[in-house]
Amino acid sequence: MRRDNTAWGATPAPSLAWSDSGDPFSAQFEDVYYSRENGLAESRHVFLCGNQLPARWQEQQRDCFCVAETGFGTGLNFLLTWQAWRAHAGRSGRLHFISIEKYPLDRHQLATALGAWPELGELAAELLAAWPGRLPGQHRLIFDSGKVILDLWWEDVSVALPDLAAHGQCVDAWYLDGFAPARNPSMWLADTFACMASLSRQGATVATFTAAGAVRRGLEAAGFNMQKVPGYGRKRESLTGAIAVPRQPQTTPETPWDLDATPRGGKPASALIIGAGLAGASLARALAERDIEVTVLERGTIAGEASGNEQGVLYTRLSRRHSALTDFALQSFRYSASFYRQLFAAGQLTPGPDGQLCGSFHQHSDEQELALMGERLRDLPELAQVLQAEKAAAKLGVHPARPGYWYPDSGWLNPPAVCRTLLDTPGVKVIEHCGELSLHSNTEGWQAHDMRGQCVVSADVAIVCAGSHSAALAGLEWLPLQRIRGQTTLLPESSATVGLRAAFCHQGYISPASRGCHCIGASFKLQDSENALRAEEHKENIDKLLAALPQWHDTLSGLETSSLEGRVGFRCASPDYLPIAGAVPQRTHFLQTYAPLRKNARQFIASRGNYVPGLYVNTAHGSRGLTSAPLCAQVIAARICGEAPPLSRELLRALSPARFLVRDLSRNRI
């Protein structure tokens, strides 16, 4: 799917009508969302029983069972599957539920629809709390401490399924839902069934409420053995079936340099991570939740480098047009906000010392842009609103100089506390003060050696999460990493600043005080390796703050900057300011395979990419690691474990380390 440079805005709205009894009805497709006789009983009969669930969960050998659904609708099928999983799957294993929906409901509509099912109230409340609204793209929702993953693809089925099918077999059961074939024929095409076959593992089953002959014949032509079974209620028959012979991954219209020619088989038992900052800690948590034994090696201390600032703001960006940078920023923001909210709710982070999701206001100077985006955000109230300065003051507790965006799910966090919390996960071992390390591979996996050449730890896979030090490891010197100095200033809380109630981003940032100080900043100095505090950068941070909050001038202008405390850190960024997250290409082979791109950047090359077995990198999060690291951890964990990814191929390619080799080849620079 390609969205780059198209207009950004909410997904298309469903055309809803409501019956007298409160049941939703699609006016667009003239069809019901579920049976008016008994929606719960119908879903259980057609989809759970039709796929022999939960009986198959007791017999499965893999630790992850994947259900894929066409048509999320009200989420009823997911909630019933989750309910059954809790009741019958036991403590081991994970449920991965992927659902595709072109016309998602907003939060109010979803709450109204699910209000009809009190027995699902607890699960529905959790779903509603994490609901992404109509924000376009793909959304990963995590429940039950990582045991249940819900991936929502707000796409047309004809776009989403081919995107997923490029990655190969991952689905164990199919729910073919959506509106009836006669009402919505575009969801029931031969290409859809072919993609389903490519995504199906051996033994995958399929169930659907319809018994239409065209659907049965289409599924059989794609490779499913189908049969008619008794339907529910007034429907005499429905269809169930199973894949006969799984298909190979489908060919793609783009050169598949991002797909591994020899993907690893099965989930590894162990992993070593170099780096205990936000990137490494987030990934350690994601792998441990998949029952992988993780060892994290840190050259210094936990969060001792760029992740060590006292406060950081959960930040994103808006744009009137789609781009990889904007789309990833928004989707990672939505995921991370939900991720941290769950940590606070579980008591793993403490409101106050560790942060607070109190919202944030991002001042903006372009009134025309704000007016345009204000209209587009009307359908996305969960994401952001445009506020004039007076209304923003009611949220902030202080009066900003200009209008801007209010992000209700944002806030501030203490990055070291986040890192320690994530690393304090069963299955994660941390070794600090390792000094400089080197990585080596053999037939059994990967080893990390210390400066004396001694093996510190061995594991099946290795992930480099060492910020700007990443380039010194495992032949990654070709990565174009930028090291950017940033100095923060600790501003003592005063009678003027005590009223600040939310995070505030301007040319810098400030959050409500923690431990008697506000952490403000940060400077941005390229090609500057000096690590000493500078009075002039304290002044620069304060001047930016005063430009945004001039009413603080009398309080702050007299501060002696040379006596202020702060911290110098070095952000690691990429040239395009997107993170670098994914498998590491075998550079020599990769360049040989795609050498024709030097002469014709648009040339299609059918070969998949050559990647170093078991080696991954997760770095270049810049100043937004709080926002980007949690979702990048899911991206890499999914690839390591052979799961369906949480993002589109377009965004995965935009994050891939190999993108720089492809760009240099296409520009004949290498």
Coordinates of N, CA and C in Angstrom, one line a residue, residues 59 63 80 107 110 163 236 251 279 284 326 332 360 362 385 398 406 449 495 540 614 640 659 667:
E59 N -4.7 -28.6 21.7 CA -3.9 -29.5 21.0 C -2.7 -28.8 20.3
D63 N 3.3 -21.8 20.3 CA 2.9 -21.1 21.5 C 2.0 -19.9 21.1
L80 N -15.5 -12.3 22.0 CA -15.9 -13.7 22.3 C -14.7 -14.6 22.2
R107 N -15.3 5.7 18.9 CA -15.4 5.1 20.2 C -16.8 5.1 20.8
L110 N -18.8 2.4 19.0 CA -18.4 1.1 19.5 C -19.0 0.8 20.9
D163 N -0.7 -7.3 1.4 CA 0.4 -6.7 2.2 C 0.9 -7.7 3.2
R236 N -30.1 -21.5 7.2 CA -30.2 -23.0 7.2 C -28.7 -23.6 7.2
T251 N 3.9 -13.3 -4.9 CA 4.8 -12.3 -5.5 C 4.3 -10.9 -5.2
A279 N 15.3 1.7 23.7 CA 15.2 0.7 22.6 C 15.5 -0.7 23.1
A284 N 13.5 -6.0 25.1 CA 13.7 -7.1 26.1 C 12.3 -7.5 26.7
T326 N 5.4 10.8 9.1 CA 4.2 11.2 9.8 C 3.4 9.9 10.2
S332 N 3.0 5.0 16.1 CA 3.8 4.7 17.3 C 3.4 5.5 18.5
S360 N -0.6 16.8 26.6 CA 0.4 17.8 26.2 C -0.1 18.7 25.2
H362 N 1.1 21.3 22.1 CA 2.2 21.6 21.2 C 1.9 22.9 20.4
Q385 N -6.7 17.8 19.2 CA -7.6 18.9 18.9 C -6.8 20.2 18.7
V398 N -1.2 27.5 32.4 CA -0.5 28.7 32.1 C -0.9 29.1 30.7
W406 N -3.6 20.0 21.1 CA -3.8 19.4 22.4 C -3.9 17.9 22.2
H449 N 31.5 -10.7 23.2 CA 32.8 -10.8 23.9 C 33.2 -9.4 24.5
S495 N 6.8 29.7 42.3 CA 5.4 30.1 42.4 C 4.8 30.4 41.0
E540 N 19.9 29.3 26.3 CA 19.2 29.0 25.1 C 17.9 28.3 25.4
G614 N 20.0 -14.2 12.3 CA 19.9 -13.9 13.7 C 20.4 -12.6 14.2
I640 N 11.5 -11.7 14.5 CA 12.3 -12.7 15.1 C 11.5 -14.0 15.3
R659 N 17.3 0.0 4.0 CA 16.8 1.1 3.1 C 18.0 2.0 2.6
R667 N 20.8 5.7 -6.2 CA 21.4 7.0 -6.6 C 22.8 6.8 -7.1

